[in-house]
CSV table of C-alpha atoms in Angstrom, one decimal:
chain,number,residue,atom,x,y,z
A,1,MET,CA,27.6,26.9,45.4
A,2,THR,CA,24.8,25.1,43.6
A,3,ARG,CA,27.3,23.4,41.6
A,4,ASN,CA,29.0,21.9,44.7
A,5,LEU,CA,25.5,21.0,46.1
A,6,ILE,CA,24.8,19.1,43.0
A,7,TRP,CA,28.0,17.1,43.1
A,8,ILE,CA,27.3,16.2,46.8
A,9,LEU,CA,23.8,15.1,45.8
A,10,ILE,CA,25.2,12.9,43.0
A,11,GLY,CA,27.8,11.3,45.2
A,12,GLY,CA,25.3,10.8,48.1
A,13,ALA,CA,23.0,9.0,45.7
A,14,VAL,CA,25.7,6.7,44.5
A,15,ILE,CA,26.6,5.8,48.1
A,16,TRP,CA,23.1,5.3,49.1
A,17,ALA,CA,22.5,3.1,46.3
A,18,GLY,CA,25.7,0.8,47.0
A,19,LEU,CA,24.9,0.8,50.6
A,20,SER,CA,21.3,-0.6,50.2
A,21,ALA,CA,22.0,-2.9,47.4
A,22,ASP,CA,22.8,-6.4,48.5
A,23,ILE,CA,26.3,-6.5,47.0
A,24,SER,CA,28.7,-9.1,48.5
A,25,THR,CA,31.9,-10.2,47.1
A,26,ASP,CA,31.1,-13.9,47.8
A,27,LYS,CA,28.3,-13.7,45.2
A,28,LEU,CA,30.6,-12.1,42.6
A,29,SER,CA,33.4,-14.8,43.2
A,30,SER,CA,31.0,-17.7,42.7
A,31,ALA,CA,29.5,-15.9,39.8
A,32,ALA,CA,32.2,-16.7,37.3
A,33,PRO,CA,32.0,-20.5,37.4
A,34,ARG,CA,28.2,-20.3,37.3
A,35,LEU,CA,28.4,-18.2,34.4
A,36,ALA,CA,30.8,-20.5,32.7
A,37,ASP,CA,28.5,-23.5,33.3
A,38,PHE,CA,25.6,-21.6,32.1
A,39,LEU,CA,27.6,-20.7,28.7
A,40,ALA,CA,28.7,-24.3,28.3
A,41,ARG,CA,25.2,-25.5,28.4
A,42,MET,CA,24.2,-23.0,25.9
A,43,PHE,CA,26.9,-24.2,23.2
A,44,PRO,CA,26.5,-25.5,20.8
A,45,PRO,CA,23.3,-23.8,20.0
A,46,ASP,CA,20.7,-26.5,19.2
A,47,TRP,CA,19.2,-25.4,15.8
A,48,SER,CA,16.8,-28.2,15.4
A,49,VAL,CA,14.1,-25.9,16.5
A,50,TRP,CA,14.8,-23.5,13.5
A,51,PRO,CA,11.0,-23.9,12.4
A,52,GLU,CA,9.8,-22.6,15.7
A,53,ILE,CA,12.4,-19.7,15.5
A,54,LEU,CA,11.4,-18.6,12.1
A,55,LYS,CA,7.7,-18.6,13.1
A,56,GLY,CA,8.4,-16.6,16.1
A,57,LEU,CA,10.7,-14.4,14.2
A,58,LEU,CA,8.3,-13.8,11.4
A,59,GLU,CA,5.5,-13.1,14.0
A,60,THR,CA,7.8,-10.7,15.9
A,61,LEU,CA,8.4,-8.9,12.5
A,62,ARG,CA,4.8,-8.7,11.7
A,63,ILE,CA,3.9,-7.1,15.2
A,64,ALA,CA,6.8,-4.6,14.6
A,65,ILE,CA,5.6,-3.8,10.9
A,66,LEU,CA,2.0,-3.4,11.9
A,67,GLY,CA,2.8,-1.8,15.1
A,68,THR,CA,4.8,0.9,13.2
A,69,PHE,CA,2.3,1.4,10.5
A,70,PHE,CA,-0.6,2.1,12.7
A,71,SER,CA,1.5,4.4,15.1
A,72,VAL,CA,2.5,6.4,11.8
A,73,ILE,CA,-1.0,6.8,11.0
A,74,LEU,CA,-2.0,7.9,14.5
A,75,SER,CA,1.1,10.2,14.9
A,76,ALA,CA,0.5,11.9,11.7
A,77,GLY,CA,-3.0,13.1,13.1
A,78,LEU,CA,-1.6,13.8,16.5
A,79,ALA,CA,1.5,15.6,15.4
A,80,VAL,CA,-0.6,18.2,13.7
A,81,LEU,CA,-2.3,18.9,16.7
A,82,ALA,CA,0.9,18.9,18.8
A,83,SER,CA,2.5,21.5,16.6
A,84,GLU,CA,3.4,24.8,17.9
A,85,LYS,CA,3.3,26.3,14.5
A,86,LEU,CA,-0.4,25.1,13.5
A,87,PHE,CA,-2.4,25.2,16.8
A,88,PRO,CA,-2.5,27.7,19.7
A,89,HIS,CA,-0.8,26.5,23.0
A,90,LEU,CA,-4.3,25.6,24.3
A,91,VAL,CA,-4.2,22.7,22.0
A,92,TRP,CA,-0.7,21.7,21.7
A,93,ARG,CA,0.2,21.8,25.3
A,94,PRO,CA,-2.4,19.3,26.4
A,95,VAL,CA,-1.7,17.0,23.4
A,96,ARG,CA,1.9,17.2,24.1
A,97,ALA,CA,1.4,16.4,27.8
A,98,PHE,CA,-1.0,13.3,26.6
A,99,LEU,CA,2.0,12.1,24.3
A,100,ALA,CA,4.5,12.4,27.5
A,101,MET,CA,2.1,10.4,29.6
A,102,ILE,CA,2.1,7.8,26.9
A,103,ARG,CA,5.8,7.6,26.7
A,104,ALA,CA,6.0,7.2,30.4
A,105,ILE,CA,4.1,3.9,30.5
A,106,PRO,CA,6.5,1.1,30.1
A,107,LEU,CA,5.8,-1.2,27.0
A,108,ILE,CA,5.7,-4.3,29.0
A,109,VAL,CA,2.9,-2.8,31.4
A,110,VAL,CA,0.9,-1.7,28.2
A,111,ALA,CA,1.4,-5.2,26.8
A,112,MET,CA,0.0,-6.9,29.9
A,113,LEU,CA,-2.9,-4.8,29.7
A,114,MET,CA,-3.6,-5.4,26.4
A,115,VAL,CA,-3.2,-9.2,27.0
A,116,GLY,CA,-5.8,-8.8,29.7
A,117,SER,CA,-8.3,-7.2,27.5
A,118,VAL,CA,-7.9,-8.9,24.2
A,119,GLY,CA,-6.3,-12.2,25.0
A,120,LEU,CA,-3.0,-13.9,24.1
A,121,GLY,CA,-1.4,-13.7,20.7
A,122,PRO,CA,0.1,-11.2,18.3
A,123,LEU,CA,-3.0,-8.7,18.5
A,124,PRO,CA,-2.3,-7.4,22.0
A,125,GLY,CA,1.5,-7.0,20.8
A,126,ILE,CA,0.4,-5.0,17.8
A,127,LEU,CA,-2.0,-2.7,20.2
A,128,ALA,CA,0.9,-2.3,22.7
A,129,ILE,CA,3.5,-1.4,20.2
A,130,THR,CA,1.1,1.2,18.4
A,131,PHE,CA,0.3,2.6,21.6
A,132,HIS,CA,3.6,3.0,22.9
A,133,ALA,CA,5.4,4.1,19.7
A,134,THR,CA,2.8,6.8,19.1
A,135,GLY,CA,3.8,8.6,22.1
A,136,MET,CA,7.3,9.0,20.8
A,137,LEU,CA,6.6,9.2,17.0
A,138,ALA,CA,4.0,12.0,17.1
A,139,LYS,CA,6.4,14.2,19.3
A,140,PHE,CA,9.2,13.7,16.8
A,141,TYR,CA,6.7,14.4,13.7
A,142,ALA,CA,5.5,17.6,15.4
A,143,GLU,CA,9.0,18.7,16.0
A,144,ALA,CA,9.6,18.1,12.3
A,145,ILE,CA,6.6,20.3,11.4
A,146,ASP,CA,7.8,23.0,13.7
A,147,ASN,CA,11.4,23.0,12.2
A,148,VAL,CA,10.1,23.7,8.6
A,149,ALA,CA,11.9,26.8,7.3
A,150,SER,CA,9.2,29.3,6.5
A,151,ALA,CA,11.1,31.4,4.0
A,152,PRO,CA,11.0,28.7,1.1
A,153,VAL,CA,7.1,28.3,1.8
A,154,ALA,CA,6.7,32.0,1.6
A,155,ALA,CA,8.4,32.3,-1.6
A,156,LEU,CA,6.2,29.4,-3.2
A,157,GLU,CA,3.1,31.5,-1.8
A,158,SER,CA,4.5,34.6,-3.4
A,159,ALA,CA,4.9,32.9,-6.7
A,160,GLY,CA,1.2,31.9,-6.6
A,161,ALA,CA,1.6,28.3,-5.5
A,162,SER,CA,-1.8,26.9,-4.0
A,163,ARG,CA,-1.9,25.6,-0.6
A,164,ALA,CA,-1.4,21.9,-1.9
A,165,GLN,CA,1.5,23.0,-4.0
A,166,GLN,CA,3.2,24.8,-1.0
A,167,LEU,CA,2.6,21.5,1.0
A,168,ARG,CA,4.3,19.4,-1.7
A,169,TRP,CA,6.9,21.4,-3.0
A,170,GLY,CA,7.7,23.5,0.0
A,171,ILE,CA,6.9,21.8,3.3
A,172,TRP,CA,7.1,18.1,2.2
A,173,PRO,CA,10.6,18.3,0.8
A,174,GLN,CA,11.8,19.7,4.3
A,175,MET,CA,9.9,17.1,6.4
A,176,ALA,CA,10.4,13.9,4.4
A,177,PRO,CA,13.9,13.0,5.4
A,178,VAL,CA,13.2,13.8,9.1
A,179,ILE,CA,10.1,11.8,9.2
A,180,LEU,CA,11.7,8.9,7.3
A,181,ARG,CA,14.7,8.9,9.7
A,182,ASP,CA,12.2,9.0,12.9
A,183,THR,CA,10.0,6.3,11.4
A,184,ILE,CA,12.9,4.0,10.5
A,185,PHE,CA,14.4,4.6,14.0
A,186,ARG,CA,11.2,3.8,15.6
A,187,PHE,CA,10.6,0.6,13.6
A,188,GLU,CA,14.2,-0.7,14.9
A,189,LEU,CA,13.0,0.2,18.6
A,190,ASN,CA,9.7,-1.6,17.9
A,191,LEU,CA,11.4,-4.5,16.6
A,192,ARG,CA,13.8,-4.7,19.5
A,193,GLU,CA,10.9,-4.0,22.0
A,194,SER,CA,8.7,-6.5,20.5
A,195,LEU,CA,11.1,-9.4,21.2
A,196,VAL,CA,10.1,-9.2,24.9
A,197,LEU,CA,6.3,-9.0,24.2
A,198,GLY,CA,6.2,-12.9,24.2
A,199,ILE,CA,7.2,-13.1,27.8
A,200,VAL,CA,3.8,-11.6,28.8
A,201,GLY,CA,1.9,-13.6,26.2
A,202,ALA,CA,1.6,-11.0,23.5
A,203,GLY,CA,3.1,-12.8,20.7
A,204,GLY,CA,6.5,-13.1,18.8
A,205,ILE,CA,9.7,-14.7,19.5
A,206,GLY,CA,10.0,-13.9,23.2
A,207,LEU,CA,7.6,-16.8,24.0
A,208,TYR,CA,10.3,-19.3,22.9
A,209,VAL,CA,13.0,-17.6,25.0
A,210,GLN,CA,10.8,-17.8,27.9
A,211,THR,CA,9.9,-21.4,27.2
A,212,TYR,CA,13.3,-22.7,26.7
A,213,VAL,CA,14.8,-20.8,29.5
A,214,ARG,CA,12.4,-22.0,32.0
A,215,SER,CA,12.6,-25.7,30.8
A,216,PHE,CA,16.5,-25.4,31.1
A,217,GLN,CA,17.0,-26.2,27.4
A,218,TYR,CA,19.7,-23.3,27.2
A,219,ASP,CA,21.0,-24.7,23.7
A,220,LYS,CA,17.6,-23.9,22.1
A,221,ALA,CA,17.5,-20.7,23.9
A,222,ALA,CA,20.9,-19.9,22.7
A,223,ALA,CA,19.8,-20.4,19.0
A,224,VAL,CA,16.8,-18.1,19.5
A,225,THR,CA,19.1,-15.4,21.0
A,226,LEU,CA,21.4,-15.7,18.1
A,227,ALA,CA,18.6,-15.5,15.6
A,228,ILE,CA,17.3,-12.3,17.3
A,229,VAL,CA,20.7,-10.7,17.0
A,230,ILE,CA,20.8,-11.5,13.4
A,231,LEU,CA,17.6,-10.0,12.8
A,232,VAL,CA,18.3,-6.8,14.6
A,233,LEU,CA,21.7,-6.6,13.0
A,234,ILE,CA,19.8,-7.0,9.4
A,235,SER,CA,17.4,-4.3,10.3
A,236,GLU,CA,20.0,-2.1,11.5
A,237,LEU,CA,21.9,-2.5,8.2
A,238,VAL,CA,18.6,-1.9,6.2
A,239,ALA,CA,18.3,1.4,8.2
A,240,VAL,CA,21.5,2.5,7.5
A,241,ILE,CA,21.2,1.9,3.6
A,242,VAL,CA,17.6,3.6,3.5
A,243,GLN,CA,18.9,6.6,5.3
A,244,ARG,CA,21.9,7.1,3.2
A,245,ARG,CA,19.8,7.0,0.2
A,246,PHE,CA,17.3,9.6,1.4
A,247,SER,CA,19.3,12.1,3.4
B,1,MET,CA,2.0,55.2,-19.3
B,2,THR,CA,-0.2,53.0,-17.4
B,3,ALA,CA,0.3,53.1,-13.6
B,4,CYS,CA,1.8,49.9,-12.1
B,5,LEU,CA,1.3,50.8,-8.4
B,6,SER,CA,0.4,53.7,-6.2
B,7,LEU,CA,0.7,54.3,-2.5
B,8,CYS,CA,-1.1,56.8,-0.6
B,9,GLY,CA,-0.4,57.7,2.9
B,10,VAL,CA,0.9,54.2,3.8
B,11,SER,CA,2.5,53.5,7.2
B,12,HIS,CA,3.5,50.2,8.7
B,13,GLU,CA,4.4,49.1,12.3
B,14,PHE,CA,6.2,46.3,13.7
B,15,GLU,CA,5.2,45.9,17.4
B,16,GLY,CA,5.0,49.7,18.0
B,17,VAL,CA,8.0,50.3,15.9
B,18,THR,CA,7.5,52.5,12.8
B,19,ALA,CA,9.0,50.8,9.9
B,20,LEU,CA,7.3,53.1,7.2
B,21,SER,CA,5.7,56.4,7.6
B,22,ASP,CA,3.3,58.2,5.4
B,23,ILE,CA,4.8,57.0,2.1
B,24,ASN,CA,3.4,58.3,-1.1
B,25,LEU,CA,4.5,57.0,-4.3
B,26,SER,CA,3.5,56.1,-7.9
B,27,VAL,CA,5.2,54.0,-10.5
B,28,SER,CA,4.3,53.4,-13.9
B,29,GLN,CA,4.3,50.3,-15.8
B,30,GLY,CA,7.8,49.5,-17.2
B,31,GLU,CA,9.8,51.8,-14.8
B,32,CYS,CA,13.0,50.5,-13.1
B,33,ILE,CA,13.5,52.0,-9.7
B,34,ALA,CA,16.1,51.4,-7.3
B,35,LEU,CA,15.7,51.8,-3.4
B,36,LEU,CA,18.6,53.1,-1.5
B,37,GLY,CA,18.8,53.6,2.3
B,38,PRO,CA,20.7,52.3,5.4
B,39,SER,CA,19.8,49.0,7.0
B,40,GLY,CA,16.6,49.4,9.0
B,41,ALA,CA,15.5,52.2,6.5
B,42,GLY,CA,12.2,50.2,5.5
B,43,LYS,CA,13.1,49.0,2.0
B,44,SER,CA,12.4,45.4,2.9
B,45,THR,CA,9.1,46.2,4.6
B,46,LEU,CA,8.1,48.3,1.5
B,47,LEU,CA,9.0,45.3,-0.8
B,48,GLY,CA,7.0,42.9,1.5
B,49,LEU,CA,3.9,45.1,1.4
B,50,LEU,CA,4.0,45.4,-2.4
B,51,ASP,CA,4.2,41.6,-2.5
B,52,ARG,CA,1.2,41.3,-0.1
B,53,ARG,CA,3.2,39.1,2.2
B,54,LEU,CA,2.9,41.9,4.9
B,55,LYS,CA,-0.5,43.2,5.6
B,56,LEU,CA,-1.3,46.8,4.8
B,57,GLY,CA,-1.6,48.8,8.1
B,58,PHE,CA,-2.6,52.5,7.3
B,59,GLY,CA,-3.2,54.2,4.2
B,60,GLU,CA,-4.1,53.1,0.5
B,61,ALA,CA,-2.3,51.1,-2.0
B,62,GLN,CA,-2.9,49.5,-5.3
B,63,VAL,CA,-0.7,47.1,-7.1
B,64,LEU,CA,-1.4,46.3,-10.6
B,65,ASN,CA,-5.0,47.5,-10.4
B,66,LYS,CA,-5.8,45.7,-7.3
B,67,SER,CA,-5.9,47.2,-3.9
B,68,LEU,CA,-3.8,46.0,-0.9
B,69,SER,CA,-6.7,46.4,1.7
B,70,LYS,CA,-7.3,43.4,3.9
B,71,ASP,CA,-10.6,42.4,2.6
B,72,GLN,CA,-9.3,42.2,-1.1
B,73,ARG,CA,-9.3,38.4,-2.2
B,74,ILE,CA,-5.8,37.6,-3.6
B,75,THR,CA,-5.9,35.1,-6.3
B,76,ARG,CA,-2.9,32.8,-7.5
B,77,LYS,CA,-2.9,35.0,-10.6
B,78,ASP,CA,-2.6,38.0,-8.5
B,79,ARG,CA,0.6,36.6,-6.7
B,80,SER,CA,2.2,35.1,-9.9
B,81,GLU,CA,2.0,38.6,-11.5
B,82,VAL,CA,4.4,39.8,-8.9
B,83,GLY,CA,7.9,38.2,-8.6
B,84,PHE,CA,10.0,38.4,-5.7
B,85,VAL,CA,13.8,38.0,-5.2
B,86,PHE,CA,14.5,37.0,-1.6
B,87,GLN,CA,17.5,38.4,0.2
B,88,GLU,CA,18.1,35.1,2.0
B,89,PHE,CA,17.2,33.3,-1.3
B,90,ALA,CA,14.6,31.1,0.2
B,91,LEU,CA,15.6,28.0,-1.6
B,92,LEU,CA,14.7,24.4,-0.7
B,93,ASP,CA,18.2,22.8,0.0
B,94,ARG,CA,17.3,19.2,-0.9
B,95,LEU,CA,15.5,19.9,-4.2
B,96,SER,CA,17.5,20.3,-7.5
B,97,VAL,CA,18.5,23.6,-8.9
B,98,TYR,CA,15.9,22.8,-11.6
B,99,GLN,CA,12.8,22.0,-9.2
B,100,ASN,CA,13.7,25.4,-7.3
B,101,VAL,CA,13.4,27.4,-10.4
B,102,MET,CA,10.4,25.3,-11.3
B,103,ASN,CA,8.8,26.4,-8.1
B,104,GLY,CA,8.5,29.8,-9.8
B,105,ARG,CA,6.2,28.5,-12.2
B,106,MET,CA,3.6,27.1,-9.7
B,107,GLY,CA,1.2,30.0,-10.1
B,108,HIS,CA,1.0,29.1,-13.8
B,109,THR,CA,1.1,25.3,-13.7
B,110,ARG,CA,-2.0,23.1,-13.5
B,111,ARG,CA,-2.6,22.5,-9.9
B,112,TRP,CA,-3.0,18.9,-9.7
B,113,PRO,CA,-0.6,17.4,-12.3
B,114,SER,CA,2.1,19.6,-10.5
B,115,LEU,CA,1.6,17.8,-7.4
B,116,TRP,CA,3.0,14.7,-9.1
B,117,GLY,CA,5.8,16.7,-10.7
B,118,TRP,CA,4.1,16.7,-14.1
B,119,PHE,CA,4.7,20.1,-15.8
B,120,GLU,CA,3.9,21.3,-19.2
B,121,THR,CA,6.5,21.7,-22.1
B,122,GLN,CA,6.0,25.4,-22.0
B,123,ASP,CA,7.2,25.4,-18.1
B,124,HIS,CA,10.2,23.3,-18.9
B,125,LEU,CA,11.3,25.8,-21.6
B,126,ILE,CA,10.8,28.7,-19.3
B,127,VAL,CA,12.8,27.3,-16.7
B,128,ALA,CA,15.6,26.3,-19.1
B,129,ARG,CA,15.6,29.7,-20.5
B,130,ALA,CA,15.8,31.2,-16.8
B,131,LEU,CA,18.5,28.9,-16.0
B,132,ALA,CA,20.5,29.8,-19.1
B,133,ASP,CA,19.9,33.4,-18.4
B,134,VAL,CA,21.7,33.3,-15.1
B,135,GLY,CA,24.4,31.0,-16.2
B,136,LEU,CA,23.5,27.8,-14.4
B,137,SER,CA,22.4,25.5,-17.1
B,138,ASP,CA,25.1,23.0,-16.0
B,139,PHE,CA,24.0,23.1,-12.6
B,140,ALA,CA,20.3,22.1,-13.2
B,141,ASP,CA,20.6,18.7,-11.6
B,142,ARG,CA,22.5,19.9,-8.6
B,143,ARG,CA,21.0,20.1,-5.2
B,144,ALA,CA,20.6,23.6,-4.0
B,145,ASP,CA,22.6,23.0,-0.8
B,146,GLN,CA,25.7,22.1,-2.9
B,147,LEU,CA,26.1,25.6,-4.4
B,148,SER,CA,27.9,28.5,-3.3
B,149,GLY,CA,26.3,31.7,-1.9
B,150,GLY,CA,26.4,33.4,-5.1
B,151,GLN,CA,25.1,30.4,-7.2
B,152,ARG,CA,22.2,30.3,-5.0
B,153,GLN,CA,21.4,34.0,-5.4
B,154,ARG,CA,21.4,33.3,-9.1
B,155,VAL,CA,19.0,30.4,-8.5
B,156,ALA,CA,16.6,32.8,-6.6
B,157,ILE,CA,16.9,35.5,-9.5
B,158,ALA,CA,16.2,32.6,-12.1
B,159,ARG,CA,13.0,31.4,-10.1
B,160,CYS,CA,11.7,35.0,-10.3
B,161,LEU,CA,12.4,35.3,-14.0
B,162,ALA,CA,10.6,31.9,-14.5
B,163,GLN,CA,7.6,33.3,-13.0
B,164,GLU,CA,7.2,35.8,-15.7
B,165,PRO,CA,5.9,38.4,-13.5
B,166,ARG,CA,4.8,41.9,-14.4
B,167,LEU,CA,6.4,43.4,-11.5
B,168,ILE,CA,9.7,42.2,-10.1
B,169,LEU,CA,10.6,43.2,-6.6
B,170,ALA,CA,14.2,42.5,-5.6
B,171,ASP,CA,15.5,42.7,-1.9
B,172,GLU,CA,19.4,43.2,-2.4
B,173,PRO,CA,19.5,40.7,-5.4
B,174,VAL,CA,23.2,41.3,-5.9
B,175,SER,CA,24.5,41.5,-2.6
B,176,ASN,CA,26.5,38.1,-2.6
B,177,LEU,CA,27.8,38.4,-5.9
B,178,ASP,CA,31.2,39.6,-7.3
B,179,PRO,CA,31.1,43.2,-9.2
B,180,SER,CA,31.0,41.7,-12.7
B,181,ARG,CA,28.5,39.1,-11.8
B,182,ALA,CA,26.5,41.7,-10.1
B,183,GLU,CA,26.3,44.0,-13.0
B,184,LYS,CA,25.5,41.3,-15.4
B,185,LEU,CA,22.6,39.9,-13.4
B,186,LEU,CA,21.2,43.6,-12.7
B,187,ASP,CA,21.5,44.1,-16.3
B,188,LEU,CA,19.4,40.9,-16.9
B,189,ILE,CA,16.9,41.9,-14.4
B,190,THR,CA,16.6,45.4,-15.6
B,191,SER,CA,16.4,44.6,-19.4
B,192,ARG,CA,13.1,42.9,-18.7
B,193,ALA,CA,11.9,46.5,-17.7
B,194,HIS,CA,13.4,47.9,-20.9
B,195,GLU,CA,12.3,45.1,-23.3
B,196,ASP,CA,9.2,43.4,-21.9
B,197,GLY,CA,7.7,46.4,-20.0
B,198,VAL,CA,8.1,44.6,-16.6
B,199,THR,CA,8.4,47.1,-13.7
B,200,VAL,CA,11.4,46.4,-11.6
B,201,ILE,CA,12.0,47.8,-8.0
B,202,PHE,CA,15.3,46.6,-6.5
B,203,SER,CA,16.8,47.5,-3.2
B,204,SER,CA,20.7,47.9,-2.9
B,205,HIS,CA,23.4,49.6,-0.8
B,206,GLN,CA,25.4,50.3,-3.9
B,207,PRO,CA,24.5,53.9,-5.2
B,208,GLN,CA,26.7,53.4,-8.1
B,209,LEU,CA,24.6,50.5,-9.5
B,210,ALA,CA,21.5,51.9,-8.7
B,211,GLN,CA,22.4,55.0,-10.6
B,212,ARG,CA,23.6,52.9,-13.6
B,213,PHE,CA,20.7,50.4,-13.9
B,214,ALA,CA,17.6,52.3,-12.4
B,215,ASP,CA,15.6,55.1,-14.3
B,216,ARG,CA,14.7,56.3,-10.9
B,217,VAL,CA,16.2,56.3,-7.5
B,218,ILE,CA,14.4,56.4,-4.3
B,219,GLY,CA,16.3,57.1,-1.1
B,220,LEU,CA,14.5,55.7,2.2
B,221,ARG,CA,15.6,56.5,5.7
B,222,ASP,CA,13.9,55.8,9.1
B,223,GLY,CA,10.7,54.7,7.0
B,224,LYS,CA,10.4,58.1,5.1
B,225,ILE,CA,11.2,58.8,1.5
B,226,MET,CA,14.1,61.2,1.7
B,227,PHE,CA,14.4,61.8,-2.0
B,228,ASP,CA,12.9,60.6,-5.4
B,229,SER,CA,14.6,61.6,-8.3
B,230,PRO,CA,15.6,60.3,-11.9
B,231,ALA,CA,18.9,58.4,-11.7
B,232,ALA,CA,20.6,60.7,-13.9
B,233,GLN,CA,20.0,63.6,-11.3
B,234,LEU,CA,21.1,61.6,-8.3
B,235,THR,CA,23.8,63.7,-6.7
B,236,GLN,CA,26.6,62.7,-4.2
B,237,LYS,CA,25.1,65.1,-1.7
B,238,ASP,CA,21.8,63.0,-1.8
B,239,VAL,CA,23.7,60.0,-1.0
B,240,THR,CA,25.9,61.3,1.6
B,241,GLN,CA,22.8,62.8,3.5
B,242,LEU,CA,20.9,59.4,3.1
B,243,TYR,CA,23.9,57.3,4.6
B,244,ASP,CA,24.9,59.9,7.1
B,245,GLY,CA,28.2,61.0,5.8
B,246,PHE,CA,30.6,59.9,2.9
B,247,HIS,CA,31.6,56.3,2.8
B,248,PRO,CA,33.9,54.9,0.2
B,249,GLU,CA,31.3,52.3,-1.0
B,250,THR,CA,28.6,54.9,-1.6
B,251,ASP,CA,30.8,57.0,-3.8
B,252,LEU,CA,29.1,57.7,-6.9
B,253,ARG,CA,32.3,58.5,-8.9
B,254,VAL,CA,33.5,54.9,-8.9
B,255,VAL,CA,31.1,54.5,-12.0
B,256,ASN,CA,31.2,58.0,-13.3
């Protein structure tokens, strides 16, 4: 009964969305030639703007690196407070709720707020990424802490290991691969997300995409887009290599 | 002989369920004792209490001249004097076999250098010897999660031996091993009692092994001591009563 109701609700939602959205076949049929025209104007990409592209990419990379760095530091502290194992629920529940709230605010909104408060440039971008990424990373780190198996740590304690030794040889070896994986994953996300920061004036390559598209220089926009794709692919490759090494 | 441990009226409960009830026990240094009893008899609880991982509920207890009462401070040295072989091995999967065994030395190593992985020559020698004793020298660099169940159990035993404790507590230390390997390792553990004066207490479900390797056999059931007798005097009747009837695997004649 409940299952049928769920299917009816899902079906109803799709139909409602379809009816209310402005979908007409005329628009779709004329889309193809327009798209073709758009793509034709993008090719061949104009690589003469490579100094700007490089500058933008490096700035984006810097924002992602620093944003990740600061969010790792903040997350390490918050994760301890958000750990079910280390703190009573009166502490970890509010901390987790706070982290969920942070995650719920879209990056672009945070970026606009930061631009409003500290002005244009990469600084608001770094602050926005730090704030946004901490919501996710602290939750992941807290889960890594909570998933540490207690028996090997108890074995170390039983052998006479100090608290520091238990941390180093019992807890850290279990957490390290998880933390590394989560941090790399978050860095990749930060890199992708920081590409759009430039659109609201928070630094990075996004600014150039915006500028070239608005001024109808699609061949230059194409060059920037390709450069972004290459950067993301490289970062993914590096992530895979690092994770394979440390799994 | 000097006393290694004594328990007087010790009881323990887990959320209202009695795990141990009025246990009185005295063990001399260098004795080798087997704990027999069905699952849930209280063997692991008793061993956990002696290892100080469980807090003493009722009664009085002393281990190696130190009280187990709650307000007694436990030092690293106290802990390093009691070695424990865990039933589930409690190994660190991502660390090498060598480092897992080295973890048994933590109570002896200098604290801060050990955090950077700097251990003294003596520690390395002891770890190498422990690995050789359990036949795992060739596996030293292997990650613990790449070993079979039996090999992992041997690592857990090597870690305890490397600790060089005065009291070895072993929770079913040979349950995952084939009969010949089980005998070899029990022989290795109990020889520490006979040669180095280490006290050994191991739990087991195999009365034949208990009778063969221990000096004294204690039968636990429902948290109470059913019998406490020299191994040579253990009878089939004791065992049959302990395990609620005769079972082929608890047949003492298998060894006799």
